[in-house]
């Protein structure tokens, strides 16, 4: 049994993979990382599954990294940080390589790792009032392990300002960037998901999976070397004075030294 996620499969072969930590805004903890990795492997291998819907309980889709997990990284040595970042990177890799169509149902906030989860899905249906952000630089960090998937989805040009500025943005901008496939009113989100699912129930399952692999093979390659390089960059970043200041300020609920007051 899983602690932080749930998944069900209906008679049509539609699997629902649900982030189930609403009290923590579905932030990615060590346990959730392990459980999502295991679920991805199971769903990919299950011949009964035709489509996967990734959704979440509560007010947020995924608010990024769990505070407890982040504190552990702040206090860990380099080898431990690399090991944890590798587990996170392999989770995104496993989700990205599910041999079925994966549709994200996004509502509320999707920050940091939440944007990473969206980026490994094949289609993203977002509520019109959802908010997004790659907020890592506010802490003196970088969006390292998710970066190959975000760049593959929206391109380097779109990614650069979002990676650097850490600003929040809405569903319309997310769609323009290519992060979101379509937008639905909050009360129409489930109907939009059902409409997105339907075509996949009419296609040959094995051919659908092969078509996904074909598309991935023609896109920007995300190799083991690429993943390892992003992990090394994250480890370097964690050791910087900026990261120590940014993370400490976050936990102490104060502004970091570099933050300037907003312009009048």
Coordinates of N, CA and C in Angstrom, one line a residue, residues 31-264:
X31 N 9.3 9.9 0.5 CA 8.4 8.7 0.4 C 7.6 8.9 -0.9
X32 N 7.1 10.1 -1.2 CA 6.4 10.3 -2.5 C 7.2 10.0 -3.7
X33 N 8.5 10.4 -3.6 CA 9.4 10.2 -4.8 C 9.5 8.7 -5.0
X34 N 9.7 7.9 -4.0 CA 9.8 6.5 -4.1 C 8.5 5.9 -4.7
X35 N 7.4 6.3 -4.1 CA 6.1 5.7 -4.5 C 5.7 6.1 -5.9
X36 N 6.0 7.3 -6.3 CA 5.7 7.7 -7.7 C 6.6 6.9 -8.7
X37 N 7.8 6.6 -8.3 CA 8.7 5.8 -9.2 C 8.1 4.4 -9.3
X38 N 7.8 3.8 -8.2 CA 7.2 2.5 -8.3 C 5.9 2.4 -9.1
X39 N 5.0 3.4 -8.8 CA 3.8 3.4 -9.6 C 4.0 3.6 -11.1
X40 N 4.9 4.4 -11.5 CA 5.2 4.6 -12.9 C 5.6 3.3 -13.5
X41 N 6.5 2.5 -12.9 CA 6.9 1.2 -13.4 C 5.8 0.3 -13.5
X42 N 4.9 0.2 -12.5 CA 3.8 -0.7 -12.5 C 2.8 -0.3 -13.6
X43 N 2.5 1.0 -13.7 CA 1.5 1.4 -14.8 C 2.0 1.2 -16.2
X44 N 3.3 1.4 -16.4 CA 3.9 1.2 -17.7 C 3.8 -0.3 -18.1
X45 N 4.0 -1.2 -17.1 CA 4.0 -2.6 -17.5 C 2.6 -3.3 -17.5
X46 N 1.6 -2.6 -17.0 CA 0.3 -3.2 -16.8 C -0.5 -3.1 -18.2
X47 N -0.7 -4.2 -18.8 CA -1.4 -4.3 -20.1 C -2.8 -3.8 -20.0
X48 N -3.4 -3.8 -18.8 CA -4.8 -3.4 -18.7 C -4.9 -1.9 -18.8
X49 N -3.8 -1.2 -18.6 CA -3.9 0.3 -18.6 C -3.8 0.9 -20.0
X50 N -4.8 1.7 -20.4 CA -4.8 2.4 -21.7 C -4.3 3.8 -21.6
X51 N -4.7 4.5 -20.5 CA -4.4 5.9 -20.3 C -4.1 6.1 -18.8
X52 N -3.2 7.1 -18.5 CA -3.0 7.4 -17.1 C -3.3 8.9 -16.9
X53 N -4.1 9.2 -15.9 CA -4.4 10.6 -15.5 C -3.7 10.9 -14.2
X54 N -2.8 11.9 -14.2 CA -2.1 12.3 -13.0 C -2.8 13.5 -12.4
X55 N -3.4 13.3 -11.2 CA -4.1 14.4 -10.6 C -3.7 14.5 -9.1
X56 N -4.4 15.3 -8.4 CA -4.0 15.6 -7.0 C -5.2 16.0 -6.2
X57 N -5.1 15.6 -4.9 CA -6.1 16.0 -3.9 C -5.8 17.4 -3.3
X58 N -6.9 18.0 -2.8 CA -6.7 19.3 -2.1 C -6.6 20.5 -2.9
X59 N -6.0 21.5 -2.4 CA -6.1 22.8 -3.1 C -5.0 23.0 -4.1
X60 N -3.9 22.2 -4.1 CA -2.8 22.4 -5.0 C -2.5 21.1 -5.7
X61 N -2.0 21.3 -6.9 CA -1.5 20.1 -7.7 C -0.2 19.6 -7.1
X62 N 0.8 20.5 -7.0 CA 2.1 20.1 -6.3 C 2.8 21.4 -6.1
X63 N 3.2 21.6 -4.8 CA 3.8 22.9 -4.4 C 5.3 22.8 -4.5
X64 N 5.9 21.7 -5.1 CA 7.4 21.6 -5.2 C 7.9 20.6 -4.2
X65 N 9.1 20.9 -3.6 CA 9.7 20.0 -2.6 C 9.1 20.1 -1.2
X66 N 9.0 19.0 -0.6 CA 8.5 18.9 0.8 C 9.5 19.6 1.7
X67 N 9.0 20.4 2.7 CA 9.9 21.2 3.6 C 10.8 20.3 4.4
X68 N 10.3 19.2 4.9 CA 11.2 18.3 5.6 C 12.3 17.7 4.7
X69 N 11.9 17.3 3.5 CA 12.9 16.8 2.6 C 14.0 17.9 2.2
X70 N 13.5 19.1 2.1 CA 14.4 20.2 1.8 C 15.4 20.4 2.9
X71 N 14.9 20.4 4.2 CA 15.7 20.6 5.3 C 16.8 19.5 5.4
X72 N 16.4 18.3 5.1 CA 17.4 17.2 5.1 C 18.5 17.5 4.1
X73 N 18.1 18.0 3.0 CA 19.2 18.3 1.9 C 20.1 19.4 2.4
X74 N 19.5 20.4 3.1 CA 20.3 21.5 3.5 C 21.3 21.1 4.5
X75 N 21.0 20.0 5.3 CA 21.9 19.6 6.4 C 22.8 18.4 5.9
X76 N 22.6 17.9 4.8 CA 23.3 16.7 4.3 C 24.6 17.0 3.7
X77 N 25.5 16.0 3.5 CA 26.7 16.2 2.8 C 26.5 16.0 1.3
X78 N 27.5 16.3 0.5 CA 27.4 16.3 -1.0 C 26.9 14.9 -1.5
X79 N 27.5 13.8 -1.0 CA 27.2 12.5 -1.5 C 25.7 12.2 -1.3
X80 N 25.2 12.6 -0.1 CA 23.8 12.3 0.2 C 22.9 13.2 -0.7
X81 N 23.3 14.4 -0.9 CA 22.5 15.3 -1.7 C 22.4 14.7 -3.2
X82 N 23.6 14.2 -3.6 CA 23.6 13.7 -5.0 C 22.7 12.4 -5.0
X83 N 22.8 11.6 -4.0 CA 21.9 10.4 -4.0 C 20.5 10.7 -4.0
X84 N 20.1 11.7 -3.2 CA 18.7 12.1 -3.2 C 18.2 12.8 -4.5
X85 N 19.1 13.6 -5.0 CA 18.8 14.2 -6.3 C 18.6 13.2 -7.4
X86 N 19.5 12.1 -7.3 CA 19.4 11.1 -8.3 C 18.1 10.3 -8.2
X87 N 17.6 10.1 -7.0 CA 16.3 9.4 -6.8 C 15.2 10.3 -7.4
X88 N 15.3 11.6 -7.2 CA 14.3 12.5 -7.8 C 14.3 12.5 -9.3
X89 N 15.5 12.5 -9.8 CA 15.7 12.5 -11.3 C 15.2 11.2 -11.9
X90 N 15.4 10.1 -11.3 CA 14.9 8.8 -11.8 C 13.4 8.7 -11.7
X91 N 12.8 9.4 -10.7 CA 11.3 9.4 -10.7 C 10.8 10.1 -11.9
X92 N 11.3 11.3 -12.2 CA 10.9 12.0 -13.4 C 11.1 11.2 -14.7
X93 N 12.3 10.5 -14.7 CA 12.6 9.7 -15.9 C 11.5 8.5 -16.0
X94 N 11.2 7.9 -14.9 CA 10.2 6.8 -14.9 C 8.9 7.3 -15.4
X95 N 8.4 8.4 -14.9 CA 7.1 9.0 -15.3 C 7.2 9.4 -16.8
X96 N 8.3 10.0 -17.2 CA 8.4 10.4 -18.6 C 8.3 9.2 -19.6
X97 N 8.8 8.1 -19.1 CA 8.9 6.9 -20.0 C 7.7 5.9 -19.8
X98 N 6.7 6.3 -19.1 CA 5.5 5.4 -19.0 C 5.0 5.2 -20.5
X99 N 4.8 3.9 -20.8 CA 4.5 3.5 -22.2 C 3.0 3.7 -22.5
X100 N 2.4 4.7 -22.0 CA 1.0 4.9 -22.2 C 0.8 6.5 -22.2
X101 N -0.3 6.9 -22.8 CA -0.6 8.4 -22.8 C -0.8 8.8 -21.3
X102 N -0.1 9.9 -20.9 CA -0.3 10.4 -19.5 C -0.8 11.8 -19.6
X103 N -1.9 12.0 -18.9 CA -2.6 13.3 -19.0 C -2.6 13.9 -17.6
X104 N -2.1 15.2 -17.4 CA -2.1 15.8 -16.1 C -3.4 16.7 -16.0
X105 N -4.0 16.5 -14.8 CA -5.2 17.3 -14.4 C -4.7 18.3 -13.4
X106 N -4.5 19.6 -13.7 CA -3.8 20.5 -12.9 C -4.7 21.6 -12.4
X107 N -4.7 21.8 -11.0 CA -5.5 22.8 -10.4 C -4.7 23.5 -9.3
X108 N -5.1 24.6 -8.9 CA -4.4 25.3 -7.8 C -2.9 25.6 -8.2
X109 N -2.0 25.4 -7.3 CA -0.6 25.8 -7.5 C 0.2 24.6 -8.0
X110 N 1.1 24.9 -9.0 CA 2.1 23.9 -9.5 C 3.4 24.7 -9.5
X111 N 4.2 24.4 -8.5 CA 5.5 25.1 -8.4 C 6.7 24.1 -8.5
X112 N 7.8 24.6 -9.0 CA 9.0 23.8 -9.0 C 8.8 22.4 -9.5
X113 N 8.9 21.4 -8.6 CA 8.7 20.0 -9.0 C 7.3 19.7 -9.6
X114 N 6.3 20.5 -9.2 CA 5.0 20.4 -9.8 C 5.0 20.7 -11.3
X115 N 5.8 21.7 -11.7 CA 6.0 22.0 -13.1 C 6.7 20.8 -13.8
X116 N 7.7 20.3 -13.1 CA 8.4 19.1 -13.6 C 7.4 17.9 -13.9
X117 N 6.5 17.7 -13.0 CA 5.5 16.6 -13.2 C 4.6 16.9 -14.4
X118 N 4.2 18.1 -14.6 CA 3.5 18.5 -15.8 C 4.3 18.2 -17.0
X119 N 5.6 18.5 -17.0 CA 6.4 18.4 -18.2 C 6.7 17.0 -18.7
X120 N 6.5 16.0 -17.8 CA 6.7 14.6 -18.2 C 5.4 14.0 -18.7
X121 N 4.3 14.8 -18.7 CA 3.0 14.3 -19.2 C 2.9 14.6 -20.6
X122 N 2.0 13.8 -21.3 CA 1.8 14.0 -22.7 C 0.8 15.1 -23.0
X123 N -0.1 15.3 -22.2 CA -1.1 16.4 -22.3 C -1.3 17.0 -20.9
X124 N -1.5 18.3 -20.8 CA -1.8 18.9 -19.5 C -3.0 19.8 -19.7
X125 N -4.1 19.4 -18.9 CA -5.3 20.2 -18.8 C -5.3 20.9 -17.5
X126 N -5.4 22.3 -17.6 CA -5.2 23.1 -16.4 C -6.5 23.9 -16.1
X127 N -6.8 24.0 -14.9 CA -7.9 24.9 -14.5 C -7.5 26.4 -14.8
X128 N -8.5 27.1 -15.2 CA -8.2 28.5 -15.6 C -7.6 29.4 -14.5
X129 N -7.8 29.0 -13.2 CA -7.3 29.7 -12.1 C -6.0 29.1 -11.5
X130 N -5.4 28.2 -12.2 CA -4.1 27.6 -11.7 C -3.0 28.6 -11.8
X131 N -2.0 28.4 -11.0 CA -0.8 29.2 -11.0 C 0.4 28.4 -11.0
X132 N 1.4 28.9 -11.7 CA 2.7 28.1 -12.0 C 3.9 28.9 -11.6
X133 N 5.0 28.3 -11.4 CA 6.2 29.0 -11.1 C 7.4 28.0 -10.9
X134 N 8.5 28.4 -11.5 CA 9.8 27.7 -11.2 C 10.5 28.6 -10.2
X135 N 10.3 28.3 -9.0 CA 10.6 29.3 -7.9 C 11.9 29.1 -7.2
X136 N 12.8 28.2 -7.7 CA 14.0 27.7 -7.0 C 15.0 28.9 -6.8
X137 N 15.1 29.8 -7.7 CA 16.1 30.9 -7.5 C 15.8 31.8 -6.4
X138 N 14.5 31.8 -5.9 CA 14.2 32.6 -4.7 C 14.9 32.0 -3.5
X139 N 15.3 30.7 -3.6 CA 16.0 30.1 -2.5 C 17.5 30.0 -2.7
X140 N 18.0 30.6 -3.8 CA 19.4 30.4 -4.2 C 19.7 29.1 -4.9
X141 N 18.7 28.4 -5.3 CA 18.8 27.1 -6.0 C 18.5 27.2 -7.5
X142 N 18.5 26.1 -8.2 CA 18.2 26.1 -9.6 C 17.2 24.9 -9.8
X143 N 16.4 25.0 -10.9 CA 15.5 23.9 -11.2 C 16.2 22.8 -12.0
X144 N 17.1 22.1 -11.3 CA 18.0 21.2 -12.0 C 17.4 19.9 -12.5
X145 N 16.9 19.1 -11.6 CA 16.5 17.7 -12.0 C 15.3 17.8 -13.0
X146 N 14.5 18.8 -12.9 CA 13.3 18.9 -13.8 C 13.7 19.6 -15.1
X147 N 14.8 20.2 -15.2 CA 15.2 21.1 -16.3 C 15.2 20.4 -17.7
X148 N 15.7 19.1 -17.8 CA 15.6 18.5 -19.1 C 14.2 18.4 -19.7
X149 N 13.3 18.1 -18.8 CA 11.9 17.8 -19.2 C 11.2 19.2 -19.5
X150 N 11.4 20.2 -18.7 CA 10.8 21.5 -18.9 C 11.3 22.1 -20.2
X151 N 12.6 22.0 -20.5 CA 13.2 22.5 -21.7 C 12.7 21.7 -22.9
X152 N 12.6 20.4 -22.8 CA 12.1 19.6 -23.8 C 10.7 20.0 -24.2
X153 N 9.9 20.4 -23.2 CA 8.5 20.8 -23.4 C 8.3 22.2 -24.0
X154 N 9.0 23.1 -23.4 CA 8.8 24.5 -23.8 C 9.9 25.2 -24.6
X155 N 11.1 24.6 -24.7 CA 12.2 25.1 -25.4 C 13.0 26.0 -24.5
X156 N 14.3 26.2 -25.0 CA 15.2 27.0 -24.2 C 14.8 28.4 -24.0
X157 N 14.3 29.0 -25.2 CA 14.0 30.4 -25.1 C 12.9 30.7 -24.1
X158 N 11.9 29.9 -24.0 CA 10.8 30.1 -23.0 C 11.3 29.8 -21.6
X159 N 12.2 28.8 -21.5 CA 12.7 28.4 -20.2 C 13.6 29.4 -19.5
X160 N 14.4 30.1 -20.3 CA 15.4 30.9 -19.7 C 14.8 32.0 -18.7
X161 N 13.9 32.8 -19.1 CA 13.3 33.8 -18.2 C 12.6 33.2 -17.0
X162 N 11.9 32.1 -17.3 CA 11.1 31.4 -16.2 C 12.0 30.8 -15.2
X163 N 13.1 30.2 -15.6 CA 14.1 29.6 -14.7 C 14.8 30.7 -13.9
X164 N 15.1 31.8 -14.5 CA 15.8 32.8 -13.8 C 15.0 33.7 -12.8
X165 N 13.8 34.1 -13.3 CA 13.0 35.1 -12.6 C 12.3 34.5 -11.4
X166 N 11.9 33.2 -11.4 CA 11.1 32.6 -10.4 C 9.7 33.2 -10.2
X167 N 9.3 34.0 -11.2 CA 8.0 34.7 -11.1 C 6.9 33.7 -11.3
X168 N 5.7 34.0 -10.7 CA 4.5 33.2 -10.9 C 3.8 33.6 -12.2
X169 N 3.1 32.7 -12.8 CA 2.3 33.0 -14.0 C 1.1 32.2 -14.1
X170 N 0.2 32.6 -14.9 CA -1.1 32.0 -15.0 C -1.3 31.0 -16.1
X171 N -2.5 30.4 -16.2 CA -2.8 29.4 -17.2 C -2.6 29.8 -18.6
X172 N -3.0 31.0 -18.9 CA -2.9 31.5 -20.3 C -1.4 31.5 -20.8
X173 N -0.6 32.1 -19.9 CA 0.8 32.2 -20.3 C 1.4 30.8 -20.3
X174 N 1.0 29.9 -19.4 CA 1.5 28.5 -19.5 C 1.1 27.8 -20.8
X175 N -0.1 28.1 -21.3 CA -0.5 27.5 -22.6 C 0.3 28.1 -23.7
X176 N 0.5 29.4 -23.7 CA 1.3 30.0 -24.7 C 2.7 29.5 -24.8
X177 N 3.3 29.2 -23.6 CA 4.6 28.6 -23.5 C 4.7 27.2 -24.0
X178 N 3.6 26.5 -24.0 CA 3.5 25.1 -24.3 C 3.5 24.1 -23.2
X179 N 3.5 24.7 -22.0 CA 3.5 23.9 -20.8 C 2.1 23.3 -20.5
X180 N 1.1 24.0 -20.9 CA -0.3 23.5 -20.8 C -0.9 23.3 -22.1
X181 N -1.6 22.2 -22.3 CA -2.2 21.8 -23.6 C -3.5 22.6 -23.8
X182 N -4.4 22.6 -22.8 CA -5.6 23.3 -22.8 C -6.1 23.7 -21.5
X183 N -7.0 24.7 -21.4 CA -7.5 25.3 -20.2 C -9.0 25.1 -20.1
X184 N -9.4 24.8 -18.9 CA -10.9 24.6 -18.6 C -11.3 25.4 -17.4
X185 N -12.5 25.9 -17.4 CA -13.1 26.5 -16.2 C -13.0 25.5 -15.1
X186 N -12.8 25.9 -13.8 CA -12.7 25.0 -12.7 C -13.8 24.0 -12.7
X187 N -15.0 24.4 -12.9 CA -16.2 23.4 -12.9 C -16.3 22.6 -14.1
X188 N -15.4 22.8 -15.1 CA -15.5 22.0 -16.3 C -14.2 21.2 -16.5
X189 N -13.3 21.2 -15.5 CA -12.0 20.5 -15.6 C -12.2 19.0 -15.8
X190 N -13.1 18.4 -15.1 CA -13.3 16.9 -15.2 C -13.8 16.5 -16.6
X191 N -14.7 17.4 -17.1 CA -15.3 17.1 -18.5 C -14.2 17.2 -19.5
X192 N -13.3 18.2 -19.3 CA -12.2 18.4 -20.3 C -11.2 17.2 -20.2
X193 N -11.0 16.6 -19.0 CA -10.2 15.4 -18.9 C -10.8 14.2 -19.6
X194 N -12.1 14.1 -19.4 CA -12.8 13.0 -20.1 C -12.7 13.1 -21.6
X195 N -12.8 14.3 -22.1 CA -12.7 14.5 -23.6 C -11.3 14.2 -24.1
X196 N -10.3 14.5 -23.3 CA -8.9 14.3 -23.6 C -8.6 12.7 -23.6
X197 N -9.3 12.0 -22.7 CA -9.1 10.6 -22.6 C -9.6 9.8 -23.8
X198 N -10.8 10.2 -24.3 CA -11.6 9.4 -25.2 C -10.8 9.0 -26.5
X199 N -10.1 9.9 -27.1 CA -9.4 9.4 -28.4 C -8.5 8.2 -28.1
X200 N -7.8 8.2 -27.0 CA -6.9 7.1 -26.7 C -7.5 5.8 -26.5
X201 N -8.8 5.8 -26.2 CA -9.5 4.5 -26.0 C -9.9 3.9 -27.4
X202 N -9.7 4.7 -28.4 CA -10.0 4.2 -29.8 C -8.8 3.8 -30.6
X203 N -7.6 3.9 -30.0 CA -6.3 3.6 -30.7 C -5.8 2.2 -30.2
X204 N -5.0 1.6 -31.0 CA -4.3 0.4 -30.6 C -3.3 0.6 -29.5
X205 N -3.5 -0.1 -28.4 CA -2.6 0.3 -27.2 C -1.1 0.2 -27.5
X206 N -0.7 -0.9 -28.1 CA 0.8 -1.1 -28.4 C 1.3 0.0 -29.3
X207 N 0.5 0.3 -30.4 CA 0.9 1.3 -31.3 C 1.0 2.7 -30.7
X208 N 0.0 2.9 -29.8 CA 0.0 4.2 -29.1 C 1.3 4.4 -28.3
X209 N 1.7 3.3 -27.6 CA 3.0 3.4 -26.8 C 4.2 3.5 -27.7
X210 N 4.2 2.8 -28.9 CA 5.3 3.0 -29.8 C 5.3 4.4 -30.4
X211 N 4.2 5.0 -30.7 CA 4.1 6.3 -31.2 C 4.7 7.3 -30.2
X212 N 4.5 7.1 -28.9 CA 5.0 7.9 -27.9 C 6.6 7.8 -27.9
X213 N 7.1 6.6 -27.9 CA 8.5 6.4 -28.0 C 9.1 7.0 -29.2
X214 N 8.4 6.9 -30.3 CA 8.9 7.5 -31.6 C 9.1 9.0 -31.4
X215 N 8.0 9.7 -30.9 CA 8.1 11.1 -30.7 C 9.3 11.5 -29.7
X216 N 9.4 10.7 -28.6 CA 10.5 11.0 -27.7 C 11.9 10.8 -28.4
X217 N 12.0 9.8 -29.2 CA 13.3 9.6 -29.9 C 13.7 10.7 -30.9
X218 N 12.7 11.4 -31.3 CA 13.0 12.5 -32.3 C 13.1 13.9 -31.6
X219 N 12.8 13.9 -30.3 CA 13.0 15.2 -29.6 C 14.4 15.3 -29.0
X220 N 14.5 16.3 -28.1 CA 15.8 16.5 -27.5 C 16.1 15.3 -26.6
X221 N 17.3 14.6 -26.8 CA 17.6 13.4 -26.0 C 17.9 13.8 -24.6
X222 N 17.3 13.0 -23.6 CA 17.5 13.2 -22.2 C 18.3 11.9 -21.8
X223 N 19.6 12.0 -21.8 CA 20.5 10.9 -21.6 C 20.9 10.8 -20.1
X224 N 21.5 9.7 -19.8 CA 22.0 9.5 -18.4 C 23.1 10.6 -18.2
X225 N 23.8 10.9 -19.2 CA 24.9 12.0 -19.0 C 24.2 13.3 -18.7
X226 N 23.1 13.6 -19.4 CA 22.4 14.9 -19.2 C 21.8 14.9 -17.7
X227 N 21.2 13.8 -17.3 CA 20.7 13.8 -16.0 C 21.8 13.9 -14.9
X228 N 22.9 13.2 -15.1 CA 24.0 13.3 -14.2 C 24.6 14.7 -14.1
X229 N 24.6 15.4 -15.3 CA 25.2 16.8 -15.3 C 24.3 17.7 -14.5
X230 N 22.9 17.6 -14.6 CA 22.0 18.4 -13.9 C 22.2 18.2 -12.4
X231 N 22.4 16.9 -12.0 CA 22.5 16.6 -10.6 C 23.8 17.2 -10.0
X232 N 24.9 17.2 -10.8 CA 26.1 17.8 -10.3 C 26.0 19.3 -10.2
X233 N 25.2 19.9 -11.1 CA 25.0 21.4 -11.0 C 24.2 21.7 -9.8
X234 N 23.2 20.9 -9.4 CA 22.4 21.1 -8.2 C 23.3 20.9 -7.0
X235 N 24.1 19.9 -7.0 CA 25.0 19.7 -5.8 C 25.9 20.9 -5.6
X236 N 26.4 21.4 -6.7 CA 27.3 22.6 -6.6 C 26.5 23.8 -6.0
X237 N 25.3 23.9 -6.5 CA 24.4 25.0 -6.1 C 24.1 24.9 -4.6
X238 N 23.8 23.7 -4.1 CA 23.5 23.5 -2.7 C 24.7 24.0 -1.8
X239 N 25.9 23.9 -2.3 CA 27.1 24.2 -1.5 C 27.4 25.7 -1.6
X240 N 26.7 26.5 -2.3 CA 27.0 27.9 -2.5 C 26.5 28.7 -1.3
X241 N 27.1 29.8 -1.1 CA 26.7 30.7 0.0 C 25.3 31.2 -0.2
X242 N 24.9 31.4 -1.5 CA 23.5 31.9 -1.7 C 22.5 30.9 -1.3
X243 N 22.8 29.6 -1.6 CA 21.8 28.6 -1.2 C 21.7 28.5 0.3
X244 N 22.8 28.5 1.0 CA 22.8 28.5 2.5 C 21.9 29.7 3.0
X245 N 22.2 30.9 2.4 CA 21.4 32.0 2.9 C 19.9 31.9 2.5
X246 N 19.6 31.5 1.3 CA 18.3 31.4 0.8 C 17.4 30.4 1.5
X247 N 18.0 29.2 1.8 CA 17.2 28.2 2.5 C 17.1 28.5 3.9
X248 N 18.2 29.1 4.5 CA 18.1 29.5 5.9 C 17.0 30.6 6.1
X249 N 17.0 31.5 5.2 CA 16.0 32.6 5.3 C 14.6 32.1 5.1
X250 N 14.4 31.1 4.3 CA 13.1 30.5 4.1 C 12.6 29.8 5.4
X251 N 13.4 29.0 6.0 CA 13.0 28.4 7.2 C 12.9 29.3 8.4
X252 N 13.7 30.4 8.4 CA 13.6 31.4 9.4 C 12.5 32.5 9.2
X253 N 11.8 32.3 8.0 CA 10.7 33.2 7.6 C 11.2 34.7 7.6
X254 N 12.3 34.9 6.9 CA 12.8 36.3 6.7 C 13.2 36.4 5.2
X255 N 13.4 37.6 4.8 CA 13.9 37.9 3.5 C 15.4 37.5 3.4
X256 N 15.8 36.9 2.3 CA 17.3 36.7 2.1 C 18.0 38.0 1.8
X257 N 19.3 38.0 2.0 CA 20.0 39.3 1.9 C 19.9 40.0 0.6
X258 N 19.7 39.2 -0.5 CA 19.7 39.8 -1.8 C 18.3 40.4 -2.2
X259 N 17.3 40.1 -1.5 CA 16.0 40.5 -1.9 C 15.8 42.0 -1.8
X260 N 15.4 42.7 -2.9 CA 15.1 44.1 -2.9 C 13.7 44.4 -2.7
X261 N 13.3 45.5 -2.2 CA 11.9 45.8 -2.1 C 11.3 46.0 -3.5
X262 N 10.0 45.7 -3.7 CA 9.5 45.9 -5.1 C 9.4 47.4 -5.4
X263 N 9.5 47.6 -6.8 CA 9.5 49.0 -7.2 C 8.1 49.6 -6.9
X264 N 8.1 50.9 -6.6 CA 6.8 51.6 -6.3 C 5.9 51.6 -7.5

